[in-house]
Backbone as CSV, one residue per row, in Angstrom:
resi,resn,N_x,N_y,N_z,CA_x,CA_y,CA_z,C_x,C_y,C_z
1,UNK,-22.553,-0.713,-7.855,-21.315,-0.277,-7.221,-20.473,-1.483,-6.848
2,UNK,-19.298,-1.367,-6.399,-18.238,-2.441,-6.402,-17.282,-1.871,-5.296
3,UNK,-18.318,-2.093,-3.955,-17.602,-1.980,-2.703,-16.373,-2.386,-2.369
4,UNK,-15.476,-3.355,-2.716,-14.847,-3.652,-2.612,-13.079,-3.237,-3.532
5,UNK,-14.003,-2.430,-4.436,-13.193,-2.470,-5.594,-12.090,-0.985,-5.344
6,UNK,-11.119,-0.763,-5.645,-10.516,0.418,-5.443,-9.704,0.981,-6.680
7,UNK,-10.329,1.729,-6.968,-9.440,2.505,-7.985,-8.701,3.677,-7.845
8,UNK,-7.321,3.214,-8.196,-5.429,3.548,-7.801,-5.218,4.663,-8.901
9,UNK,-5.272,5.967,-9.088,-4.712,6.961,-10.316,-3.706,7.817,-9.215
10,UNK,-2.852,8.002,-10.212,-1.873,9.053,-9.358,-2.208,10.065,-9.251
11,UNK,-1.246,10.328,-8.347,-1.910,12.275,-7.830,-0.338,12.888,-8.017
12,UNK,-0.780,14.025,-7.647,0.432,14.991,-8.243,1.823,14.726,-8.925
13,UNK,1.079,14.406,-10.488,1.479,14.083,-11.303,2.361,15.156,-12.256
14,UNK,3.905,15.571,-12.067,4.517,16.382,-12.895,4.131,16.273,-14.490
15,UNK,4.354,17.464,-14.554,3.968,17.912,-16.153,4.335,17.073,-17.388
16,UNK,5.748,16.329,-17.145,6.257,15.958,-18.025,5.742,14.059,-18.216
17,UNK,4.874,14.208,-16.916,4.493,12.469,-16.553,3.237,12.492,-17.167
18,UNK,2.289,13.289,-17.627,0.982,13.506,-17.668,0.720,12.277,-18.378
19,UNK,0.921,11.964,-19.835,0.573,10.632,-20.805,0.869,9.417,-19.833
20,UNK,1.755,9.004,-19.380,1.829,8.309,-18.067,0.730,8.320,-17.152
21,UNK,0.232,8.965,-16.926,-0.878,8.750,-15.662,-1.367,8.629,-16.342
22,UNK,-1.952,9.103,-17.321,-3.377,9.009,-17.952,-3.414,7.350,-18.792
23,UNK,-2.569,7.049,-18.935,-2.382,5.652,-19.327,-2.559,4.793,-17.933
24,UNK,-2.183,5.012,-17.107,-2.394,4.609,-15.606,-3.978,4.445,-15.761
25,UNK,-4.337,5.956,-15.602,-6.095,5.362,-15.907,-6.851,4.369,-15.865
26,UNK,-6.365,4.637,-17.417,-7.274,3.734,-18.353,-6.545,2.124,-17.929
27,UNK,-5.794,2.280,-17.530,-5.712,0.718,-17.183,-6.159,0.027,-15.991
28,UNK,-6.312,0.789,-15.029,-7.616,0.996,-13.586,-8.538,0.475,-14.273
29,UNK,-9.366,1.506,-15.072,-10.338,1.405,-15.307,-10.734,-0.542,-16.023
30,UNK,-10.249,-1.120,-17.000,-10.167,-2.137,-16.932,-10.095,-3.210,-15.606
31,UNK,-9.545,-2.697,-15.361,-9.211,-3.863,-13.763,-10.698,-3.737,-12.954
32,UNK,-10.679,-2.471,-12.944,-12.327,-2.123,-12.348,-13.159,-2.610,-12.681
33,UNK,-13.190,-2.381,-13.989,-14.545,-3.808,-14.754,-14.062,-5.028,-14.710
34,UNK,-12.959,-5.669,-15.007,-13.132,-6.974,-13.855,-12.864,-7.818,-12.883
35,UNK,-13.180,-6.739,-11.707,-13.564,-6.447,-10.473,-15.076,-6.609,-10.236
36,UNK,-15.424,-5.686,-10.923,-16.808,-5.674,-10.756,-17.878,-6.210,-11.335
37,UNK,-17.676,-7.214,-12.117,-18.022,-7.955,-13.335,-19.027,-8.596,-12.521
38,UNK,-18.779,-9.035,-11.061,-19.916,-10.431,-10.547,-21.027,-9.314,-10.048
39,UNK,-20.637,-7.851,-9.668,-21.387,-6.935,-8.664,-22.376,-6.199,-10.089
40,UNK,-22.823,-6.122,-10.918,-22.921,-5.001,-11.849,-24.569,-5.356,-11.968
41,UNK,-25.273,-4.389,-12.032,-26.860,-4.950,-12.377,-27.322,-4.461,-13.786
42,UNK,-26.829,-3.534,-14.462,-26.267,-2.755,-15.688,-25.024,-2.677,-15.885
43,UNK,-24.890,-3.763,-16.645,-23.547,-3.984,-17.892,-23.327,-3.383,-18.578
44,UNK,-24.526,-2.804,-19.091,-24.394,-2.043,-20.543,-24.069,-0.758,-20.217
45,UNK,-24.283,-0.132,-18.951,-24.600,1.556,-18.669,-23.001,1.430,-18.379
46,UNK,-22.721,0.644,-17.237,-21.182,0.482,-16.724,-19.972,0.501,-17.937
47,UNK,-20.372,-0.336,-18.802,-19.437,-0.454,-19.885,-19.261,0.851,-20.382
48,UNK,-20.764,1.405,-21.133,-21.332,2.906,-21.384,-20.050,3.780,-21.024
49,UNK,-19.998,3.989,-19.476,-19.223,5.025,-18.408,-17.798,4.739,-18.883
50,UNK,-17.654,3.555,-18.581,-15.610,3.179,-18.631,-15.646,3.614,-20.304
51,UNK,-16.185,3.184,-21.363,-15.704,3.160,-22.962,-16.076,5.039,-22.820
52,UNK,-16.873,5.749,-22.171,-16.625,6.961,-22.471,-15.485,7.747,-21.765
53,UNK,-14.975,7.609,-20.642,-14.007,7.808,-19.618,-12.763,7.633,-20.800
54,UNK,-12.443,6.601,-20.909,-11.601,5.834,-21.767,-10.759,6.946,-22.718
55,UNK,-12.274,6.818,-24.168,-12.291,7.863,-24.785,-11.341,8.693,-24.511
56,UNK,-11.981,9.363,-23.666,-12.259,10.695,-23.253,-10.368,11.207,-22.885
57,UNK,-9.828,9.767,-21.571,-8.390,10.144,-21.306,-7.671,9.694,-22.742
58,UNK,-7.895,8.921,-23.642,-7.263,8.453,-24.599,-6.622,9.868,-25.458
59,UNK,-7.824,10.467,-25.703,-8.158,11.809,-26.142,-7.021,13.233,-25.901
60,UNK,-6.848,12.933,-24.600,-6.036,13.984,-23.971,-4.840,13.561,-23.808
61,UNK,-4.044,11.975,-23.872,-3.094,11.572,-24.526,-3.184,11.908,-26.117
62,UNK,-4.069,11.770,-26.875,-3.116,12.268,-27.972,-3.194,13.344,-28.153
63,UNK,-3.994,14.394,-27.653,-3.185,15.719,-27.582,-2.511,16.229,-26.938
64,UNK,-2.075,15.558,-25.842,-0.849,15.942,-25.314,0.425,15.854,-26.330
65,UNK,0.163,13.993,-27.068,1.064,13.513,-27.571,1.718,14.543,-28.863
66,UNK,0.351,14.850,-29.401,0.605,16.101,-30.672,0.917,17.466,-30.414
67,UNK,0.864,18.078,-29.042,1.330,19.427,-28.665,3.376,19.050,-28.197
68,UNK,3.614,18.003,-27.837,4.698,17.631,-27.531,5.623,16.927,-28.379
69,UNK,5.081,16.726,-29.672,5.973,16.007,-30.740,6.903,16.585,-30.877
70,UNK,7.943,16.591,-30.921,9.339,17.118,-31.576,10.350,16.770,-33.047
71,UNK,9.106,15.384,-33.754,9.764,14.960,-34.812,9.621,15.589,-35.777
């Protein structure tokens, strides 16, 4: 854990902002790992968590991105 560490995502986030926050995220999430880089006793599991998190919001940006295309 990384007592010290605080991770910032927005909250009530309008509809039209959603890819925005979620890009917010994932860029926390980086800062978080290094933040926590000196505190970590499993690197590999931690990394594990953020690269699936990641994924995971990356994911729901591009389907947001593809339900909202207009070109």
């Amino acid at each position: 854990t990384c007592p010290d560490s605080v991770f910032y995502t927005p909250t009530e986030v309008e509809d039209n902002c959603i890819v925005a926050a979620l890009a917010c995220s994932i860029k926390e999430l980086s800062i978080v790992k290094a933040e926590c880089l000196d505190n970590v006793t499993n690197w590999e599991n931690m990394q594990h968590h953020i690269d699936s998190t990641t994924a995971a919001l990356q994911m729901m940006i591009d389907k947001e991105n593809s339900t909202t295309d207009t070109s």
